[in-house]
PDB file of C-alpha atoms in Angstrom:
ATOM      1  CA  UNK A   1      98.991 147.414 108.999  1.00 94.00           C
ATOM      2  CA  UNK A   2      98.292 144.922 105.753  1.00 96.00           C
ATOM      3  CA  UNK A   3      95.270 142.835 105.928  1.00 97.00           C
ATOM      4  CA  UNK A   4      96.469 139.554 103.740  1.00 97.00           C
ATOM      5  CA  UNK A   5      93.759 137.450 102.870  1.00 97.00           C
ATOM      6  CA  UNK A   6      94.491 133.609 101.285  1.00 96.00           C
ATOM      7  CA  UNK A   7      91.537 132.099  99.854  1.00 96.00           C
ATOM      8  CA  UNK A   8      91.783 128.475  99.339  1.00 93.00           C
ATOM      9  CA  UNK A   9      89.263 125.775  98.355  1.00 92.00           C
ATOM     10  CA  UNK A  10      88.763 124.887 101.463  1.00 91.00           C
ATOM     11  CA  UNK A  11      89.851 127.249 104.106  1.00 93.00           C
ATOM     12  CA  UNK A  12      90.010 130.815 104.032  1.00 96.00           C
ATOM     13  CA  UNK A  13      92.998 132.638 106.397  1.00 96.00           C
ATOM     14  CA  UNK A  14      93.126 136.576 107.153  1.00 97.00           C
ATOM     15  CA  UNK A  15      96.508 137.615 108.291  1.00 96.00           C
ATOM     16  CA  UNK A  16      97.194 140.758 109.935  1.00 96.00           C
ATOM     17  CA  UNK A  17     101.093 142.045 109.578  1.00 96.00           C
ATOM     18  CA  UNK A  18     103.030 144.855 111.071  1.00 94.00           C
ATOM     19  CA  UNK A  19     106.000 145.743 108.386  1.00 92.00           C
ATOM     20  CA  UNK A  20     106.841 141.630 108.739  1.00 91.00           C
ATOM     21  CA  UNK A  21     105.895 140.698 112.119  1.00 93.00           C
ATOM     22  CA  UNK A  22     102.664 138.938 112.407  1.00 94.00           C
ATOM     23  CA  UNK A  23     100.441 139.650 114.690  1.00 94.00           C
ATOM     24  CA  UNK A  24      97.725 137.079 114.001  1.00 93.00           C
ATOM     25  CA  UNK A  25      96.083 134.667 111.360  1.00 94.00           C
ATOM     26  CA  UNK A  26      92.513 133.592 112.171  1.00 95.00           C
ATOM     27  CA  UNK A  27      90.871 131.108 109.229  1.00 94.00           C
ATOM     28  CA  UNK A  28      86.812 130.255 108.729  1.00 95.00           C
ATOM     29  CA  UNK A  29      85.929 127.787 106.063  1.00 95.00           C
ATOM     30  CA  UNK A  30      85.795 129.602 102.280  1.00 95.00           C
ATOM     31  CA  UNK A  31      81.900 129.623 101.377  1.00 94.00           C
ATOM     32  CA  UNK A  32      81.629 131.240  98.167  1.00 93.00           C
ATOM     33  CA  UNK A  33      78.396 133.259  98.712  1.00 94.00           C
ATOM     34  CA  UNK A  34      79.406 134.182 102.373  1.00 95.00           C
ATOM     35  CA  UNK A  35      79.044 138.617 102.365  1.00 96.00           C
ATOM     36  CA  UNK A  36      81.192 141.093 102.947  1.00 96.00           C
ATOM     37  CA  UNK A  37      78.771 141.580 106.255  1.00 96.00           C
ATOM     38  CA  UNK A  38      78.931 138.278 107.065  1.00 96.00           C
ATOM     39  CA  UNK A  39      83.559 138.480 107.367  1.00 96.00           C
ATOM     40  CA  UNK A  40      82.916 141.806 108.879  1.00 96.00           C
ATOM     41  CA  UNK A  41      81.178 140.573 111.857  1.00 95.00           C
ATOM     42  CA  UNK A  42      83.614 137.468 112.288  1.00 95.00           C
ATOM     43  CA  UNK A  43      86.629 139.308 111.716  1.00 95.00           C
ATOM     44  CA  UNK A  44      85.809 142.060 114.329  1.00 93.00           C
ATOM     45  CA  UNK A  45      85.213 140.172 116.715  1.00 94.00           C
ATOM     46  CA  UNK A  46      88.718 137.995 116.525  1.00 95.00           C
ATOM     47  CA  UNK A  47      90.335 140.685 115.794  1.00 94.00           C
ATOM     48  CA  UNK A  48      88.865 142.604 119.052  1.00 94.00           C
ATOM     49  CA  UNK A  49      89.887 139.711 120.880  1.00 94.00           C
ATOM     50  CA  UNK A  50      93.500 139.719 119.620  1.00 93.00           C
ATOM     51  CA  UNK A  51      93.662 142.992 120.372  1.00 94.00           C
ATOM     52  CA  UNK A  52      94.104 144.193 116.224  1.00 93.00           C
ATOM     53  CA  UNK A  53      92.080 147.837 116.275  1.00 92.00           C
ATOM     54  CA  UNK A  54      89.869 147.554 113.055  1.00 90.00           C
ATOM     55  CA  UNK A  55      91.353 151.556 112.609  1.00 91.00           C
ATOM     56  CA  UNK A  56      94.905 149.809 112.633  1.00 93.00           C
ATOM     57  CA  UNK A  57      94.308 148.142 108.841  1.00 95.00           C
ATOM     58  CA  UNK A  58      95.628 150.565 106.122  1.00 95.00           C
ATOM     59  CA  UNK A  59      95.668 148.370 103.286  1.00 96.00           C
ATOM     60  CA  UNK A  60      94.954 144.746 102.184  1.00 97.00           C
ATOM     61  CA  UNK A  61      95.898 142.249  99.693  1.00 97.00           C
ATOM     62  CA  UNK A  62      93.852 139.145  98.290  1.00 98.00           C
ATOM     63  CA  UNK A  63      94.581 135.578  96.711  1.00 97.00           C
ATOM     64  CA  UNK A  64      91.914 133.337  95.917  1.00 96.00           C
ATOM     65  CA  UNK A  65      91.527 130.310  93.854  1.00 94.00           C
ATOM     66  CA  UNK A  66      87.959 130.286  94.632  1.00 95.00           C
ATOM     67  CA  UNK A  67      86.363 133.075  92.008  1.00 95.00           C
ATOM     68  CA  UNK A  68      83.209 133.060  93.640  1.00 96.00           C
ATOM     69  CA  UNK A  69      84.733 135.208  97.165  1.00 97.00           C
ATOM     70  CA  UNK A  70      86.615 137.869  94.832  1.00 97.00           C
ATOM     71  CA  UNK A  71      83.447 140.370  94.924  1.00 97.00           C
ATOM     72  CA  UNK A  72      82.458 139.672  98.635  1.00 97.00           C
ATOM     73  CA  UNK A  73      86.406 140.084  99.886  1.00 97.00           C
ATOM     74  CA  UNK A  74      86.957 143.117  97.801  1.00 97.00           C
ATOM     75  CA  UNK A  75      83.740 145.040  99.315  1.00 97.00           C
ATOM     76  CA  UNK A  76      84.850 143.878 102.733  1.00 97.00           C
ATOM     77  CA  UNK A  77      88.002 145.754 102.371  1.00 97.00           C
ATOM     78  CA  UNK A  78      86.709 148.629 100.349  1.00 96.00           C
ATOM     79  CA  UNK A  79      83.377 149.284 103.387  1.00 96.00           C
ATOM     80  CA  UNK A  80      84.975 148.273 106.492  1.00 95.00           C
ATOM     81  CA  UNK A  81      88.828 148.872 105.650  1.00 95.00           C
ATOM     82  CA  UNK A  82      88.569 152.014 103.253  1.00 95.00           C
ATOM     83  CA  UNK A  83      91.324 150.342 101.524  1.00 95.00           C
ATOM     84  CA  UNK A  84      91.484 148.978  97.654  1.00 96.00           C
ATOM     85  CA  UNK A  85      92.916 145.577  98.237  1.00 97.00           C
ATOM     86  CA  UNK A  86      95.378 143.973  95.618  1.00 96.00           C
ATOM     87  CA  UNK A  87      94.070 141.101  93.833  1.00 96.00           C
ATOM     88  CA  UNK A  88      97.361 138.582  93.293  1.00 96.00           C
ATOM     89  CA  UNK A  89      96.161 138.258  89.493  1.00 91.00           C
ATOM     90  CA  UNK A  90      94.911 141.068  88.223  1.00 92.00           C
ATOM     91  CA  UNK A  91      96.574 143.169  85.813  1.00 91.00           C
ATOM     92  CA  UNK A  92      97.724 146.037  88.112  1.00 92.00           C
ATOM     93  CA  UNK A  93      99.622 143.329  90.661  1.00 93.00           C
ATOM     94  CA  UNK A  94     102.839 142.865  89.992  1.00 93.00           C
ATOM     95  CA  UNK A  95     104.586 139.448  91.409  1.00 92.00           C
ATOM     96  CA  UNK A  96     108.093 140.394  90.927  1.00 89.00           C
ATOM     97  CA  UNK A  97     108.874 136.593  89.047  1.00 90.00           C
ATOM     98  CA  UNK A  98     108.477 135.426  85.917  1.00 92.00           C
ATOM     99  CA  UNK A  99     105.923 132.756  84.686  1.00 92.00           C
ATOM    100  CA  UNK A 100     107.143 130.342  82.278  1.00 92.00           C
ATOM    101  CA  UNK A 101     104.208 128.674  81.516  1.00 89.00           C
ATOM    102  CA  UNK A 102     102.077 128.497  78.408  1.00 87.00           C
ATOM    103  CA  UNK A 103      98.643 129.691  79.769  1.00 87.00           C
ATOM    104  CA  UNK A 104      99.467 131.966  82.851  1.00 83.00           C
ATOM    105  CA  UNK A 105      95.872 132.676  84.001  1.00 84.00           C
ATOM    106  CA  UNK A 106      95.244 129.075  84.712  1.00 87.00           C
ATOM    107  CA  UNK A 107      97.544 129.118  86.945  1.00 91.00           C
ATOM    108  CA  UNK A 108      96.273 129.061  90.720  1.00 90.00           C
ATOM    109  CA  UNK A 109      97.039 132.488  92.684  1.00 93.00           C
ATOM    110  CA  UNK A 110      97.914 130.507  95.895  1.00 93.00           C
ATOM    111  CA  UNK A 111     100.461 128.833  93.463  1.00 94.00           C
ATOM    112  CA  UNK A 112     102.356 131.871  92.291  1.00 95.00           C
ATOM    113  CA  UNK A 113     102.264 133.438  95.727  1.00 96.00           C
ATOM    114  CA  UNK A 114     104.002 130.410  96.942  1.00 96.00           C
ATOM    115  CA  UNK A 115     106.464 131.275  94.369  1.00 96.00           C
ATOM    116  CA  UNK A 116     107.232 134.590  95.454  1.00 96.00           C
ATOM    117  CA  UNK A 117     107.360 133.498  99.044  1.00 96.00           C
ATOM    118  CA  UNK A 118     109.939 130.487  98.424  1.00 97.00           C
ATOM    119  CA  UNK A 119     112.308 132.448  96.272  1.00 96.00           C
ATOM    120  CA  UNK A 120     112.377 134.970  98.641  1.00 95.00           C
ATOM    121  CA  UNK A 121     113.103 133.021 101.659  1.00 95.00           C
ATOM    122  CA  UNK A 122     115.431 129.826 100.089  1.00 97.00           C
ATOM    123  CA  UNK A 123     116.526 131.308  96.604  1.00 95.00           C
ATOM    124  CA  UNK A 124     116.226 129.478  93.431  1.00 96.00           C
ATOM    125  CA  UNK A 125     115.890 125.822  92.046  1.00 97.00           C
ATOM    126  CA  UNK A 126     112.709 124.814  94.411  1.00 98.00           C
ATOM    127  CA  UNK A 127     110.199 121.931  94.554  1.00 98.00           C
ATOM    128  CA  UNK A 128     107.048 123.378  96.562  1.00 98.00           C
ATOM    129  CA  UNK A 129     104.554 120.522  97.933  1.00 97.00           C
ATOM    130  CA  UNK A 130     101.358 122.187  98.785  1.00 96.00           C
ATOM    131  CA  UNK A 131      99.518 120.149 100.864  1.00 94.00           C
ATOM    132  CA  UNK A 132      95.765 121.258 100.558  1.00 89.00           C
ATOM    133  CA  UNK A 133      92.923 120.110  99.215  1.00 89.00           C
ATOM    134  CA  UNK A 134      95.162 119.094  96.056  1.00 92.00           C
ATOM    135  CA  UNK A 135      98.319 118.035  96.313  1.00 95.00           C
ATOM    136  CA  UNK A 136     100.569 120.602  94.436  1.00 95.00           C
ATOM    137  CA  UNK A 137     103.971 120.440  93.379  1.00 97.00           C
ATOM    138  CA  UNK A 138     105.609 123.975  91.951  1.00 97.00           C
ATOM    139  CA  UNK A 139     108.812 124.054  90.331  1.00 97.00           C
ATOM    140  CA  UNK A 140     110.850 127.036  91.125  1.00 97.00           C
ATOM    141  CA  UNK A 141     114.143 128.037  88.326  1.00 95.00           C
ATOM    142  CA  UNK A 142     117.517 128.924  88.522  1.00 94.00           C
ATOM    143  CA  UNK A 143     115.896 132.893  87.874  1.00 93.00           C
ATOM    144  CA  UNK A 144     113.236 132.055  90.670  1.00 93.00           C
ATOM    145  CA  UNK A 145     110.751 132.041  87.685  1.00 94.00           C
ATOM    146  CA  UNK A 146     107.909 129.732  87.877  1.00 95.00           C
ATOM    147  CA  UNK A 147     108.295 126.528  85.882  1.00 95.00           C
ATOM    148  CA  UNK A 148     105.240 124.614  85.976  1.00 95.00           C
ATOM    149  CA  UNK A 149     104.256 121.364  88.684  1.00 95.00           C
ATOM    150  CA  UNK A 150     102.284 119.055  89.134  1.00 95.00           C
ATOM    151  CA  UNK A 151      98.872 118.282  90.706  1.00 95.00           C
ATOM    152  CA  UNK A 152      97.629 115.503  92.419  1.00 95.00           C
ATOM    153  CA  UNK A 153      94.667 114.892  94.630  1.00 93.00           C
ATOM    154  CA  UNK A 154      95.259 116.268  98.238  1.00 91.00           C
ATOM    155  CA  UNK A 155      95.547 113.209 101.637  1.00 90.00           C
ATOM    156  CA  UNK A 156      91.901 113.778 102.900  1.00 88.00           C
ATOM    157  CA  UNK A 157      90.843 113.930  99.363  1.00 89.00           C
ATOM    158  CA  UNK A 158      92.044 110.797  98.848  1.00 88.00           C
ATOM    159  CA  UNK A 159      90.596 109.441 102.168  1.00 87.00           C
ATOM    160  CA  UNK A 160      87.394 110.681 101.749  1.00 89.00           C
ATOM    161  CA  UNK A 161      86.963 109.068  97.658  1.00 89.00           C
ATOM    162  CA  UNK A 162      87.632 105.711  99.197  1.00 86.00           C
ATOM    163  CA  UNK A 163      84.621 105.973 101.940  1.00 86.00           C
ATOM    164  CA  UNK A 164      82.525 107.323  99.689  1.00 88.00           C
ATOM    165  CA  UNK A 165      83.441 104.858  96.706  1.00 87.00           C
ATOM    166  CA  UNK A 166      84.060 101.685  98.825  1.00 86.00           C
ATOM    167  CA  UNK A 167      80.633 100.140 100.466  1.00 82.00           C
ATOM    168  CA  UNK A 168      82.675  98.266 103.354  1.00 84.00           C
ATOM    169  CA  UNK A 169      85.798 100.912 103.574  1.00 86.00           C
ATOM    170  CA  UNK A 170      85.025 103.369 107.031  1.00 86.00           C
ATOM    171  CA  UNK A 171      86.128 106.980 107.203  1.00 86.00           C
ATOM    172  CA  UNK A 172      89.530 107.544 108.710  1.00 86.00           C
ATOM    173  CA  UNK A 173      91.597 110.387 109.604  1.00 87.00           C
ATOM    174  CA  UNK A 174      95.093 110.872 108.552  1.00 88.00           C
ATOM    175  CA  UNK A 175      97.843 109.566 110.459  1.00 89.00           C
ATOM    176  CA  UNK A 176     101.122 108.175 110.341  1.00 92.00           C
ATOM    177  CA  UNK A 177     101.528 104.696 110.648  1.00 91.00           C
ATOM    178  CA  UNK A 178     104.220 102.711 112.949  1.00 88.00           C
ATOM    179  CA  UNK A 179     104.619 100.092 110.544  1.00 91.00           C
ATOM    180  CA  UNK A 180     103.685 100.002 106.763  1.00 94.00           C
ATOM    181  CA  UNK A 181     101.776  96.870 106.917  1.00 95.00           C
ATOM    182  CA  UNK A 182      98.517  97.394 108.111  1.00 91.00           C
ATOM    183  CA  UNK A 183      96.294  94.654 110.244  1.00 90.00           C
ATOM    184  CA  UNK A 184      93.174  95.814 110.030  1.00 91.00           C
ATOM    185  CA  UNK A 185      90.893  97.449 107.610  1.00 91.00           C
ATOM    186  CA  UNK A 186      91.849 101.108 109.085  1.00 90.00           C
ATOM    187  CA  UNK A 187      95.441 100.912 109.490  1.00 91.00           C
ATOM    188  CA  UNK A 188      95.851  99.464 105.960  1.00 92.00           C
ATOM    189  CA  UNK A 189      93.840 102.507 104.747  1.00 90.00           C
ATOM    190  CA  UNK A 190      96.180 105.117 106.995  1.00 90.00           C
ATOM    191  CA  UNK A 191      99.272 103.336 105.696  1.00 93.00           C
ATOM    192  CA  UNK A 192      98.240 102.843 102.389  1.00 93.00           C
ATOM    193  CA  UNK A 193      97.654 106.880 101.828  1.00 93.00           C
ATOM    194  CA  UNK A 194     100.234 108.035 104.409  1.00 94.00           C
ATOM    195  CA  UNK A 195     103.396 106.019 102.728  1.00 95.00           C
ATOM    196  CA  UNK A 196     101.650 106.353  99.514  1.00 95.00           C
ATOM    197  CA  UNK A 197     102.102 110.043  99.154  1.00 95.00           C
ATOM    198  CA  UNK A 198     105.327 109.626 100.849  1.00 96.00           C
ATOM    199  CA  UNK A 199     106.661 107.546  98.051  1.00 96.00           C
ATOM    200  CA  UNK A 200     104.768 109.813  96.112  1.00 96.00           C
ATOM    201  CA  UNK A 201     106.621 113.006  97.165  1.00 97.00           C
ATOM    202  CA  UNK A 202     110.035 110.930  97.502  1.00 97.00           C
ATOM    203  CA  UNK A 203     109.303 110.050  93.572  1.00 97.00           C
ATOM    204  CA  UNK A 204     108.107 112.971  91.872  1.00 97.00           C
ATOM    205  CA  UNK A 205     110.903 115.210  93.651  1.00 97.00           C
ATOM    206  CA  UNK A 206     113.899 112.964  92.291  1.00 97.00           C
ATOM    207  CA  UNK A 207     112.159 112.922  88.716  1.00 97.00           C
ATOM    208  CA  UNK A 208     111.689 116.544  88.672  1.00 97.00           C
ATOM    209  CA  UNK A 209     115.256 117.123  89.980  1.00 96.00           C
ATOM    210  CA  UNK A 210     116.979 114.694  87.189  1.00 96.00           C
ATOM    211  CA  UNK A 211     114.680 116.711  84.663  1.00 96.00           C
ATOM    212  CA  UNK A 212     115.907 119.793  85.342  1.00 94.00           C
ATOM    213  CA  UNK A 213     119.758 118.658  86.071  1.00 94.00           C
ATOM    214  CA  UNK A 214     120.403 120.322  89.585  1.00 94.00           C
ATOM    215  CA  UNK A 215     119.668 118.889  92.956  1.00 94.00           C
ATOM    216  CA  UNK A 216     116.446 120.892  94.010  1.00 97.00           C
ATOM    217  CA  UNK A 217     115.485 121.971  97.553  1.00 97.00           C
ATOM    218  CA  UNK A 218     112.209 120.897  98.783  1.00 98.00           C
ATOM    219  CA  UNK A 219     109.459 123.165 100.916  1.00 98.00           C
ATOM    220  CA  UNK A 220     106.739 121.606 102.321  1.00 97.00           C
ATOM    221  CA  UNK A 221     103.562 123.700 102.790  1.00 96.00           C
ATOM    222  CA  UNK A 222     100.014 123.429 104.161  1.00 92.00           C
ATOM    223  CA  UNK A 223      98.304 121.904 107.304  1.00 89.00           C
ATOM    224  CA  UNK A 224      99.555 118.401 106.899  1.00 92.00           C
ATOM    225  CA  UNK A 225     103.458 119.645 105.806  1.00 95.00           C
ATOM    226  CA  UNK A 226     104.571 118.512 109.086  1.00 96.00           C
ATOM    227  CA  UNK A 227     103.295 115.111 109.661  1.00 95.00           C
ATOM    228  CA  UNK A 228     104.261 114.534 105.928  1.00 95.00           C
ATOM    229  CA  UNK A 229     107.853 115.567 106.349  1.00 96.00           C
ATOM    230  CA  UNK A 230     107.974 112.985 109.707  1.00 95.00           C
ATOM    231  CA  UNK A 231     107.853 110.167 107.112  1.00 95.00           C
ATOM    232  CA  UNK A 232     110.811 111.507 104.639  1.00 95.00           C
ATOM    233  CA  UNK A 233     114.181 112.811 104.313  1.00 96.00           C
ATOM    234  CA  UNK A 234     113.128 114.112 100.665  1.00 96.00           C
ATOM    235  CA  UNK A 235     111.921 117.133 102.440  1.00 97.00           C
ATOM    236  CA  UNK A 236     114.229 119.485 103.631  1.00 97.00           C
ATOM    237  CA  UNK A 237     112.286 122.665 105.070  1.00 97.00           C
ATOM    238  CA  UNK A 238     108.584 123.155 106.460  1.00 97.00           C
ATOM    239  CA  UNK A 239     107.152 126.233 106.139  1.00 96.00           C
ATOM    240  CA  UNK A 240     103.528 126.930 107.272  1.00 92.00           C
ATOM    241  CA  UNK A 241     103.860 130.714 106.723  1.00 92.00           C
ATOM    242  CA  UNK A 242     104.775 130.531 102.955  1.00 95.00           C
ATOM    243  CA  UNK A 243     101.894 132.102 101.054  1.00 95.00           C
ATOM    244  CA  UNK A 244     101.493 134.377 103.863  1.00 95.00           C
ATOM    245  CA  UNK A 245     104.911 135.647 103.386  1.00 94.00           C
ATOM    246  CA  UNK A 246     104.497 135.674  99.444  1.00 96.00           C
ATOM    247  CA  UNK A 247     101.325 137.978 100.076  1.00 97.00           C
ATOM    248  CA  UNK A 248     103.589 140.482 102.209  1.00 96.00           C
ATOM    249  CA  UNK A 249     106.253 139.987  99.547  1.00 96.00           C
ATOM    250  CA  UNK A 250     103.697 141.069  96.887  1.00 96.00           C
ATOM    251  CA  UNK A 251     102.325 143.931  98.432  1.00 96.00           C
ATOM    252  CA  UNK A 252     105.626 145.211  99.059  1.00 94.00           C
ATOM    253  CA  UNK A 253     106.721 145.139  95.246  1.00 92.00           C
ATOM    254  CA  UNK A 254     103.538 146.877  94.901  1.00 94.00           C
ATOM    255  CA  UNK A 255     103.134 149.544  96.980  1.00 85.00           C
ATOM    256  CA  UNK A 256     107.104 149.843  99.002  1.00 69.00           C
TER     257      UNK A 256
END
């Protein structure tokens, strides 16, 4: 069984796949100095009571955009795993795309994987809106290479800058509005960042489509993908499993 392991900025998700199937994601918060002991004991436990034998892992693969967990999540699958994880990044990983960018290091695993995992499932000529800490938008060619994006600051980013940067402006979750126009200080907030990056996503996607001259699909990714795609039609799949499926994608081009 492969152990994939997705290291965002904020959250950090260990997937456990048979072949394809999977069996179970479980997620803790990504804290850079966290050990290799410190997953160990988490994992086994979760994993115990998912019923995933610790025995059953053969092999693992890793993504993070947070350099700081690369030496901690390498030694937890090299102690407890006896495996040598991939590292999506590193020179002996091969992603199976090409990256038509000027400065390819810089750009995000989580990013590329996302790549691999779009092309794979909806073929060529994609917008990808990642919708986690930042906002992300990946542009996917006619050769499934990656193109370049944009990014943006993510929703609760946004939130959170105007409690902390606004005196009289309270903290507010996320939501989507039943009318635009807000009547009080929190609705305005929820509206004005809800149908903000709505027109946001509706905008960006039709420039980046007339840029490139071909209508573009859209895949919406992340924890707030679906309550996004409630408020537009520019949006025309969800997919919560995407980098998950890039990572399985990966490690098959790697080791079939």
């Amino acid at each position: 069984m492969l152990l994939a392991i997705d290291a965002g900025n904020t959250n950090t998700v260990f997937a456990v796949f048979d072949g394809d199937r999977l069996l179970t994601a479980m997620r803790c918060s990504t804290y850079g100095p966290r050990t290799s002991d410190e997953y160990f004991v988490w994992l086994n436990r979760l994993m115990d009571h998912h019923g995933v034998p610790l025995e059953a892992i053969t092999d693992a693969i890793i993504a993070t955009v947070v350099p700081q967990t690369l030496f901690n999540l390498k030694r937890l699958c090299r102690e407890f795993f006896k495996c040598e994880p991939l590292v999506v990044g590193e020179p002996n990983c091969a992603l199976g795309v090409k990256i038509k960018v000027k400065r390819e290091r810089e750009v995000g695993a989580d990013r590329l994987v996302n790549t691999v995992g779009a092309f794979d499932a909806y073929g060529p000529n994609l917008i990808i809106v990642d919708f986690g800490t930042a906002t992300t938008f990946d542009v996917v060619d006619f050769e499934g290479a990656y193109a370049g994006g944009l990014i943006v600051p993510g929703v609760n980013l946004s939130l959170k800058a105007l409690h902390e940067a606004a005196a009289k402006l309270p903290n507010v979750d996320i939501a989507k509005p039943q009318q635009v126009v807000g009547t009080d200080t929190e609705s305005c907030m929820q509206s004005g960042v809800y149908w903000g990056y709505v027109s946001l996503i509706e905008g960006v996607c039709k420039r980046v489509s007339e840029e490139i001259g071909v209508p573009m699909t859209v895949i919406a990714t992340g924890g707030l993908s679906p309550l996004m795609a409630e408020g537009t039609l520019a949006i025309d799949h969800v997919d919560g499993d995407l980098t998950m499926r890039g990572l399985v994608k990966i490690y098959k081009e790697n080791r079939p």
